[in-house]
mmCIF file of C-alpha atoms and ligand atoms in Angstrom:
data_model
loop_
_atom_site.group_PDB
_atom_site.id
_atom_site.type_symbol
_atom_site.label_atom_id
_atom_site.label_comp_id
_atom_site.label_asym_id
_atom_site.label_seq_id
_atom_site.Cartn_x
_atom_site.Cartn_y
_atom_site.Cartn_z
ATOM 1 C CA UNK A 1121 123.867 115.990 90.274
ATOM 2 C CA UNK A 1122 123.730 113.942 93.347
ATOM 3 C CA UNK A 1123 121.247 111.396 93.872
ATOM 4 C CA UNK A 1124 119.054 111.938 96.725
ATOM 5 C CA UNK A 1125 118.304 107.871 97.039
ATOM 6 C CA UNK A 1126 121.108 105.992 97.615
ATOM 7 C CA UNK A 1127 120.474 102.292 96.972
ATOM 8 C CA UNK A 1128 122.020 99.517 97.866
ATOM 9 C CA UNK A 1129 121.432 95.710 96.531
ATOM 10 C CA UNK A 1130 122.100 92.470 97.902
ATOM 11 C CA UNK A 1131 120.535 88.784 96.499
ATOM 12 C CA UNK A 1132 117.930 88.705 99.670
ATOM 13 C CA UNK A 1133 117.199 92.722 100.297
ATOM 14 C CA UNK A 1134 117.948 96.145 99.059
ATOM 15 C CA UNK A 1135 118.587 99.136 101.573
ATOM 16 C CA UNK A 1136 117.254 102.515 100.112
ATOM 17 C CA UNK A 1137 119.150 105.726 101.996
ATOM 18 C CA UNK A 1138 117.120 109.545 101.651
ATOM 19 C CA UNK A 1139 120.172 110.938 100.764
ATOM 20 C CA UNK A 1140 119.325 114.698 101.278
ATOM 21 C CA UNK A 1141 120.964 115.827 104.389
ATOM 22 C CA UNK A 1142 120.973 119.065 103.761
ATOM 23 C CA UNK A 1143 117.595 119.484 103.797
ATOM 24 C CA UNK A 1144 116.825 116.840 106.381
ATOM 25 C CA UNK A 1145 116.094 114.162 103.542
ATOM 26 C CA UNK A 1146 112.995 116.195 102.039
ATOM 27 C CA UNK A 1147 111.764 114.508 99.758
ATOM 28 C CA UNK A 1148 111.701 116.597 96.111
ATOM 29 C CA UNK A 1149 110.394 115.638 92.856
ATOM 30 C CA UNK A 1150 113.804 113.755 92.274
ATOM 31 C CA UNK A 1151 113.241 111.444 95.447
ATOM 32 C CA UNK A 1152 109.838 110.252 94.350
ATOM 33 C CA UNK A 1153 111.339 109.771 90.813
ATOM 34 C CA UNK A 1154 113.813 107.701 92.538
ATOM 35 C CA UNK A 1155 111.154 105.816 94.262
ATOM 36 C CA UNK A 1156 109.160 104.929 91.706
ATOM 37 C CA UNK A 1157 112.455 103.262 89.639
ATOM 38 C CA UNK A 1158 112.973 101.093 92.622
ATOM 39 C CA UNK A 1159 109.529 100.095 93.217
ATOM 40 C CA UNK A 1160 109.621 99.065 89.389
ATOM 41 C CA UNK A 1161 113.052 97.219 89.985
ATOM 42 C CA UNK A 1162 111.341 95.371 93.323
ATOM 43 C CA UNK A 1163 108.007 94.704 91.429
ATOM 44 C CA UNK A 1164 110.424 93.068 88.738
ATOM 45 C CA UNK A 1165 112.362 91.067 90.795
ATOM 46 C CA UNK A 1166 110.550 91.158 94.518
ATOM 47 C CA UNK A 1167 113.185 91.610 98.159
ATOM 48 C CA UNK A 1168 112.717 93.344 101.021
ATOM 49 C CA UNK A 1169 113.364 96.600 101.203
ATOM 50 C CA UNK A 1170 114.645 98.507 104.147
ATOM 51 C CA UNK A 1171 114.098 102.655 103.894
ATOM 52 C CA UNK A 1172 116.753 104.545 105.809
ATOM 53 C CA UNK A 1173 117.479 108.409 105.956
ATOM 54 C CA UNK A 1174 120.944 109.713 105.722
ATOM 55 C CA UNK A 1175 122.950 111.900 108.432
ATOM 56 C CA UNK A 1176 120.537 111.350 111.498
ATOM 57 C CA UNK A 1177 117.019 111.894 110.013
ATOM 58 C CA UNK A 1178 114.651 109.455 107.849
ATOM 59 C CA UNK A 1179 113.015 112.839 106.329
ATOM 60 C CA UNK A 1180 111.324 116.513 107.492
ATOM 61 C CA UNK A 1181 108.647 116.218 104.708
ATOM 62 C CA UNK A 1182 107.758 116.717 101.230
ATOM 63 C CA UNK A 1183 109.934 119.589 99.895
ATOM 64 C CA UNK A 1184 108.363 122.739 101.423
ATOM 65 C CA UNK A 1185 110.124 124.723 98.668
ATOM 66 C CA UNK A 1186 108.781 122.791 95.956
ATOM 67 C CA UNK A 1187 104.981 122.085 97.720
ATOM 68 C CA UNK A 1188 104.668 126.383 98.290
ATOM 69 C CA UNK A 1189 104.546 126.336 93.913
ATOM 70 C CA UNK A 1190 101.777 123.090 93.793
ATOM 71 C CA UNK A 1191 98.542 124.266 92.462
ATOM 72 C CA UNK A 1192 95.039 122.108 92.174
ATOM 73 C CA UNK A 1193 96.311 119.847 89.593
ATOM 74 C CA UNK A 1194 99.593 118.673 90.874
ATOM 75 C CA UNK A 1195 97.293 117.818 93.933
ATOM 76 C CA UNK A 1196 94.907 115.418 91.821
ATOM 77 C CA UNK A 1197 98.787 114.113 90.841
ATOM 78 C CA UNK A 1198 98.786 112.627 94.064
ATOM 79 C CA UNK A 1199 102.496 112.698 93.633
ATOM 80 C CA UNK A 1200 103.942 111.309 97.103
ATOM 81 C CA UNK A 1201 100.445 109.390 97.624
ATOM 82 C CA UNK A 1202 101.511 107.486 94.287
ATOM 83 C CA UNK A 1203 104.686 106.682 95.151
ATOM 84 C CA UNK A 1204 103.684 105.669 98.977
ATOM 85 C CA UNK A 1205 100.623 103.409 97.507
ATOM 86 C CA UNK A 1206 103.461 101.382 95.162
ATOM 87 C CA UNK A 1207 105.749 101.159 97.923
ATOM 88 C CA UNK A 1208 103.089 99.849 100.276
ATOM 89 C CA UNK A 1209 102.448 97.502 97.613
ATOM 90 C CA UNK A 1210 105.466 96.007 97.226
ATOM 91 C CA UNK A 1211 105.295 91.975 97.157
ATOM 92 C CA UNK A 1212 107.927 91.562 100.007
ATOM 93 C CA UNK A 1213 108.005 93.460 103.212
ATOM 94 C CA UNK A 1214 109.338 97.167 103.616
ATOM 95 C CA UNK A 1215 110.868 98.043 106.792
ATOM 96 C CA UNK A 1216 111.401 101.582 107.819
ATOM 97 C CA UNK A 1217 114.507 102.379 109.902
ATOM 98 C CA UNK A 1218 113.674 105.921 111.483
ATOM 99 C CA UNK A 1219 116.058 108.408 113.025
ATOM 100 C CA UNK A 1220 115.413 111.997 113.983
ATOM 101 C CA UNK A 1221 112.708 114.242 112.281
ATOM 102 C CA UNK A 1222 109.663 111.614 110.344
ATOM 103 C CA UNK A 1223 107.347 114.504 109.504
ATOM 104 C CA UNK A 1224 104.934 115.413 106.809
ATOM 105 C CA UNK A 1225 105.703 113.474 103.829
ATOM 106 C CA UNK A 1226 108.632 111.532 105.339
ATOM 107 C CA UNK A 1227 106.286 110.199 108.371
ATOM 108 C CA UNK A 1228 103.819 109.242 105.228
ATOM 109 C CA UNK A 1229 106.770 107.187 103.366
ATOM 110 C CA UNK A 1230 106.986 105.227 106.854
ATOM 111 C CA UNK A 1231 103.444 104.649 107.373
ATOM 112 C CA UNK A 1232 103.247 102.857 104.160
ATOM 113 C CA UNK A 1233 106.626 100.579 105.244
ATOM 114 C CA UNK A 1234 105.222 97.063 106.593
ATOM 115 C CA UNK A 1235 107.500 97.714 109.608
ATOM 116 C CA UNK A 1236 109.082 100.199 111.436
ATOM 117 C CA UNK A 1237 111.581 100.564 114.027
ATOM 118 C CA UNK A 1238 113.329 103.616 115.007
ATOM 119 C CA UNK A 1239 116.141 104.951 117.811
ATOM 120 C CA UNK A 1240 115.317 107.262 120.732
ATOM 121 C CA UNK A 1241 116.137 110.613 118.855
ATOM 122 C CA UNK A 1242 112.748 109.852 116.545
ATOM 123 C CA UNK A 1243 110.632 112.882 116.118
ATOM 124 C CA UNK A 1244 107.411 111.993 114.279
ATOM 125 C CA UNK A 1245 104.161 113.673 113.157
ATOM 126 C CA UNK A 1246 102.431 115.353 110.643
ATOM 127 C CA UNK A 1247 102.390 119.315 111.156
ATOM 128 C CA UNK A 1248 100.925 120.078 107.676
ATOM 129 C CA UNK A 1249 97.759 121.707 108.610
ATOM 130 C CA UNK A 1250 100.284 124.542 110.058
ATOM 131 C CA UNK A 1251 101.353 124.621 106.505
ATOM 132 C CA UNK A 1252 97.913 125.471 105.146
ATOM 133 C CA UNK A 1253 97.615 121.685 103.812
ATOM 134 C CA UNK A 1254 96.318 118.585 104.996
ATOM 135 C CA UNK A 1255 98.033 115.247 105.076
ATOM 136 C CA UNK A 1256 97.366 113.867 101.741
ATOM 137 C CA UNK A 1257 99.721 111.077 100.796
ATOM 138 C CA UNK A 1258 98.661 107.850 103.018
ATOM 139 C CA UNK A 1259 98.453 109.938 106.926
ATOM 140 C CA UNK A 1260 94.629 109.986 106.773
ATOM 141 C CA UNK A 1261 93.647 106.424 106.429
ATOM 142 C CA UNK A 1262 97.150 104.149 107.247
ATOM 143 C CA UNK A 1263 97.831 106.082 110.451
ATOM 144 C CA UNK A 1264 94.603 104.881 112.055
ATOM 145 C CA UNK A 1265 94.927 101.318 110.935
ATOM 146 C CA UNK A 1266 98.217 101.641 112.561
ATOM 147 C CA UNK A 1267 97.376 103.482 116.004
ATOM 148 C CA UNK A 1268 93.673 103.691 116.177
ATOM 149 C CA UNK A 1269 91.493 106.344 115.285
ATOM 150 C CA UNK A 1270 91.376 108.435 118.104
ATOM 151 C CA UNK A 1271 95.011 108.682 118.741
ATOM 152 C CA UNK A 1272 95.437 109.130 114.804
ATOM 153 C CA UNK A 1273 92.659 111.934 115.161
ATOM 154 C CA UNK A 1274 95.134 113.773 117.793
ATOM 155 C CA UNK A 1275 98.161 113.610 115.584
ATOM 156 C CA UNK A 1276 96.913 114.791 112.400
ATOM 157 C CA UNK A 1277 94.182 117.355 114.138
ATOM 158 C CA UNK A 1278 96.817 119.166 116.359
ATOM 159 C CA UNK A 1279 99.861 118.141 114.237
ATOM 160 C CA UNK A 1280 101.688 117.048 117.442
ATOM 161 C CA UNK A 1281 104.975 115.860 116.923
ATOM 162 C CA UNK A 1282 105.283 112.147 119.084
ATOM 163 C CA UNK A 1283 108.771 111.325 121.091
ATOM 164 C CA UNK A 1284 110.664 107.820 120.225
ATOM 165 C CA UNK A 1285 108.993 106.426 123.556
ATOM 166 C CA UNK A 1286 105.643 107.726 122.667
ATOM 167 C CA UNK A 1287 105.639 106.319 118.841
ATOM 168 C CA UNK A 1288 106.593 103.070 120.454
ATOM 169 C CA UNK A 1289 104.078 103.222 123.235
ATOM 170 C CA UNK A 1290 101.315 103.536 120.503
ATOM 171 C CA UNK A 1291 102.792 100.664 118.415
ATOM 172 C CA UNK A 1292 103.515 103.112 115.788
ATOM 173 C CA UNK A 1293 107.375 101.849 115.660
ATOM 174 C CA UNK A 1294 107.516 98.428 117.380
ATOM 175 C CA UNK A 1295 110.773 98.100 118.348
ATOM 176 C CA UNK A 1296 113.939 101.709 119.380
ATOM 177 C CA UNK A 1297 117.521 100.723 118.963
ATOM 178 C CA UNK A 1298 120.723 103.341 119.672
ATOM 179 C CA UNK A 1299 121.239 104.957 116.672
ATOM 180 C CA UNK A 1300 123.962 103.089 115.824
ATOM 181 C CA UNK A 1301 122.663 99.795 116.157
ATOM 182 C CA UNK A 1302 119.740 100.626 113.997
ATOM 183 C CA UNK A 1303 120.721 99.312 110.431
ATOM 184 C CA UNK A 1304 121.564 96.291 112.165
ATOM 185 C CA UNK A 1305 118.056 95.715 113.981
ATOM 186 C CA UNK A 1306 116.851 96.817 110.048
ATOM 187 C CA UNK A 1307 118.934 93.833 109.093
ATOM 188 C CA UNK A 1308 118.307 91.577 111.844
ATOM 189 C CA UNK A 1309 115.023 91.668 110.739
ATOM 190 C CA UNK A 1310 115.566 91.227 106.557
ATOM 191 C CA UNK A 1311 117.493 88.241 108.154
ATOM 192 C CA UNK A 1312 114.617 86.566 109.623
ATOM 193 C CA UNK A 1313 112.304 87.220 106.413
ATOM 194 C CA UNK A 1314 115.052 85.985 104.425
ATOM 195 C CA UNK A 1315 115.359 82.301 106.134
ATOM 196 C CA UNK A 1316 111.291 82.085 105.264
ATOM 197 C CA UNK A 1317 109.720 81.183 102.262
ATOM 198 C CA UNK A 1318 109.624 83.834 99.930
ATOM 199 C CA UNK A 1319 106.398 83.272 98.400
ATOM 200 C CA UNK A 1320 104.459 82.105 101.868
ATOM 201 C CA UNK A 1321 106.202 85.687 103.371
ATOM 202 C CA UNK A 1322 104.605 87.767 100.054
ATOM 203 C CA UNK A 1323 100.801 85.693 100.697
ATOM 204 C CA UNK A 1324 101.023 86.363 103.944
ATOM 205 C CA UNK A 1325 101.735 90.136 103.073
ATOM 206 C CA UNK A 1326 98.733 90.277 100.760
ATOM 207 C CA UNK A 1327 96.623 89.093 103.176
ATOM 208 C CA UNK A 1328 97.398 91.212 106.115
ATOM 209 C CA UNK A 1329 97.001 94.521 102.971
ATOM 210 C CA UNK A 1330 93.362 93.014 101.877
ATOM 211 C CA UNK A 1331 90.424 94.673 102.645
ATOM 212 C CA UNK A 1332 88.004 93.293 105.128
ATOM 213 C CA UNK A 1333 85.510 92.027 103.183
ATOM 214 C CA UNK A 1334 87.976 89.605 101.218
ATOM 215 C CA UNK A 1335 88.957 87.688 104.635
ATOM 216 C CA UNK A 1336 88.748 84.369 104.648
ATOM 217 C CA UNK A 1337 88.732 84.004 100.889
ATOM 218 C CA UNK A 1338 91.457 85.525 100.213
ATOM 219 C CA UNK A 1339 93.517 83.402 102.444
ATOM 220 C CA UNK A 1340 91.568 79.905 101.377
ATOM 221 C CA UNK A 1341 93.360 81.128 97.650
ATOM 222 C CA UNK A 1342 96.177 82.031 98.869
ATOM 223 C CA UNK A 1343 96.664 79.025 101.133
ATOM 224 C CA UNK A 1344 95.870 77.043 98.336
ATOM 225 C CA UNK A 1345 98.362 78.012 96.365
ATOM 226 C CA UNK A 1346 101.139 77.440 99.091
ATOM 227 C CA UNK A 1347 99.629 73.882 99.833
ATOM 228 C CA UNK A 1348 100.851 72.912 96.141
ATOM 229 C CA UNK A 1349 104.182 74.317 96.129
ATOM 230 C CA UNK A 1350 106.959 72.182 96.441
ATOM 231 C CA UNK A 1351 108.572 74.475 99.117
ATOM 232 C CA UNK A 1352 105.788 73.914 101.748
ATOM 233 C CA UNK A 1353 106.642 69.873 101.345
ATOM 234 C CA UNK A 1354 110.186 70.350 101.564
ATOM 235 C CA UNK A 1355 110.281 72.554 104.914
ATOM 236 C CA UNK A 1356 107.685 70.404 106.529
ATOM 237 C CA UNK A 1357 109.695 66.486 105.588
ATOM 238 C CA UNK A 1358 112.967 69.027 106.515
ATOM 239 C CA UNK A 1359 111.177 69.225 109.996
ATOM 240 C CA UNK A 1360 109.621 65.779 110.537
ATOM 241 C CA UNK A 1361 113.153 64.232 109.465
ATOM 242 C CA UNK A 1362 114.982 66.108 111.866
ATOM 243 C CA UNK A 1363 112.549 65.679 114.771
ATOM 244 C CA UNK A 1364 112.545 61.642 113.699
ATOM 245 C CA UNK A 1365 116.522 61.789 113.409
ATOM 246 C CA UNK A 1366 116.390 62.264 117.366
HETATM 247 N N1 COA B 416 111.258 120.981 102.873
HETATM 248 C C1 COA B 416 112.264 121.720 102.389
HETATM 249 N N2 COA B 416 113.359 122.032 103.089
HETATM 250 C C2 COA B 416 113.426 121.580 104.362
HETATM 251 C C3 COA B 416 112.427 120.818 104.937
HETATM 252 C C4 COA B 416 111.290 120.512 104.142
HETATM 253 N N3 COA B 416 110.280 119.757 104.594
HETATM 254 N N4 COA B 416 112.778 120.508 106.207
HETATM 255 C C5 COA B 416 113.976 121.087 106.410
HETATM 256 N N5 COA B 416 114.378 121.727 105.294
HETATM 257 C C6 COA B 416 115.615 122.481 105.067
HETATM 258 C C7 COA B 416 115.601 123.826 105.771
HETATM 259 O O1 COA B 416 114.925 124.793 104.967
HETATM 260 C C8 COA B 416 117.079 124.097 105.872
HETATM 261 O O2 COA B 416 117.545 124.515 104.612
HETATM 262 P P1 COA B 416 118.632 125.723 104.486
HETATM 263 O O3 COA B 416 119.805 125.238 105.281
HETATM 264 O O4 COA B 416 118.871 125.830 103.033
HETATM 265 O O5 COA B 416 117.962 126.901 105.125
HETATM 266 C C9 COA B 416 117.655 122.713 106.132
HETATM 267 O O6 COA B 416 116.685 121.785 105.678
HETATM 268 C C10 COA B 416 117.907 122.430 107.595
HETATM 269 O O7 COA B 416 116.702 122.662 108.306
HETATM 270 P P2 COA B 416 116.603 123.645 109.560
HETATM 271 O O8 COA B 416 115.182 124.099 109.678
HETATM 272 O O9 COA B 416 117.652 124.696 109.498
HETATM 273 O O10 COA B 416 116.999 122.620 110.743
HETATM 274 P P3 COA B 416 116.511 122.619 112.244
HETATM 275 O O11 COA B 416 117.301 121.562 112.913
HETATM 276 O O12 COA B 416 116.529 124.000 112.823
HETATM 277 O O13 COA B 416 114.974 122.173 112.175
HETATM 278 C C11 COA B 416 113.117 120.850 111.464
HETATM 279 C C12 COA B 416 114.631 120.895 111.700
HETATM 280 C C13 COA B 416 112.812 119.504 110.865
HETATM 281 C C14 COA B 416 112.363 121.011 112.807
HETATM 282 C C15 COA B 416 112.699 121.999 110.526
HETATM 283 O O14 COA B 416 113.550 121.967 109.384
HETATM 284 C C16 COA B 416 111.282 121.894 110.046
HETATM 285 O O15 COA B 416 110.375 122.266 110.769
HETATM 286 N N6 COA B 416 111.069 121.398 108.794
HETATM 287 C C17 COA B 416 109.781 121.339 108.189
HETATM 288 C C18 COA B 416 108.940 120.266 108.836
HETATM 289 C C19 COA B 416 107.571 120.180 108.189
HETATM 290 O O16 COA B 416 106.718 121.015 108.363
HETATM 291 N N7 COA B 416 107.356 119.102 107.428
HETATM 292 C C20 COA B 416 106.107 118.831 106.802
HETATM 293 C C21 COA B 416 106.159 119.205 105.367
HETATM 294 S S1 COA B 416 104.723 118.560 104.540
#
């Protein structure tokens, strides 16, 4: 059987492709399967991740086909809202690269990415109430930390689908690339990340994640932490040397 991730490694990153085109990249029970064995592999051995979709979508939902069979208990599963949480979690950043249809499920999947850019062709929204569900897998509270409340209120109350230029308007993707410049831009991005410190980049993501009431503790700990590592010492003598060597 086909695998409906594709996933590819490299030292700094690994690029994770919905591999579903067929079916727009829904994602089945096999995808979030999938997801959870590389969220193990990244919580094992943290790198960025960048989430892609295969033949010109990121992903048209949770399978319809195999949601239309759910009953109460598979909802208490949380299945996708699991997997999202865990990817969400990851220690190093998750960027989302987003082409054509983001809906239901797949929009969810790049709400919980740290970072998400997308080309002019994105189509993105969550039409499940039309469906006779409600958003259940990250929509409800990570869409309004990402766009505001109101406007978050209008996506998931009317299930509007947004344009590329509207998504970006709202700061819901920051950045739209052609479609064939996108894995690049994905890239461009792991690239920058990469020539950081690793362990100041995953602080720094654990901060922006923590709840309100932990700020400014959590960063006096965290900060802490960084102020004893070797690396911090290293990059800043790296910079006063070079500046002195002027
Ligand atoms: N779950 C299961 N199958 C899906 C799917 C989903 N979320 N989205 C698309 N597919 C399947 C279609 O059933 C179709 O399968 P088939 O060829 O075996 O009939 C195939 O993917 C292609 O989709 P199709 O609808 O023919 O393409 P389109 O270009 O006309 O429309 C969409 C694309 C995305 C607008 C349309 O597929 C759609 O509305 N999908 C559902 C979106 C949705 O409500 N998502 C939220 C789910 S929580």
């Amino acid at each position: 059987m086909n695998e409906t991730l594709r996933i590819e490694r490299r030292t700094d990153r690994v690029t994770a492709v919905l591999d579903r085109p067929e079916k727009r990249n829904a994602i089945d029970q096999r995808t979030i399967d999938a997801l959870h064995g590389l969220c193990a592999e990244l919580e094992a051995e943290p790198r960025t991740l960048i989430l892609t979709g295969a033949g010109g979508d990121f992903a048209a939902g949770a399978d319809i086909a195999q949601l239309r069979a759910r009953r109460a208990d598979d909802a208490h599963r949380a299945i996708n809202a699991s997997a999202f949480i865990r990817i969400a979690e990851l220690p190093m950043p998750v960027i989302a690269a987003l082409d054509g249809y983001a809906l239901g499920g797949g929009a969810e999947l790049a709400y919980a990415a740290d970072i998400r850019i997308a080309t002019p062709a994105l189509r993105i929204g969550n039409p499940e109430t039309s469906l006779g569900i409600m958003a259940a897998a990250g929509a409800t509270w990570r869409l309004p930390e990402i766009v505001g409340a109101g406007r978050a209120a209008e996506l998931l109350l009317t299930g509007r689908i947004l344009r590329a230029e509207e998504a970006r308007d709202w700061g819901l993707v920051s950045a739209l690339h052609p479609a064939e410049h996108l894995l690049d831009a994905a890239h461009a991005l792991a690239d920058r990340i990469a020539g950081n410190d690793p362990l100041a980049t995953r602080h720094t993501k654990l901060a922006l994640r923590a709840p309100r009431s932990e700020h400014p503790d959590i960063e006096k700990t965290l900060q802490a932490e960084l102020f004893e590592n070797p690396e911090k010492e290293r990059r800043m003598t790296a910079f006063l040397e070079r500046k002195e060597a002027r």
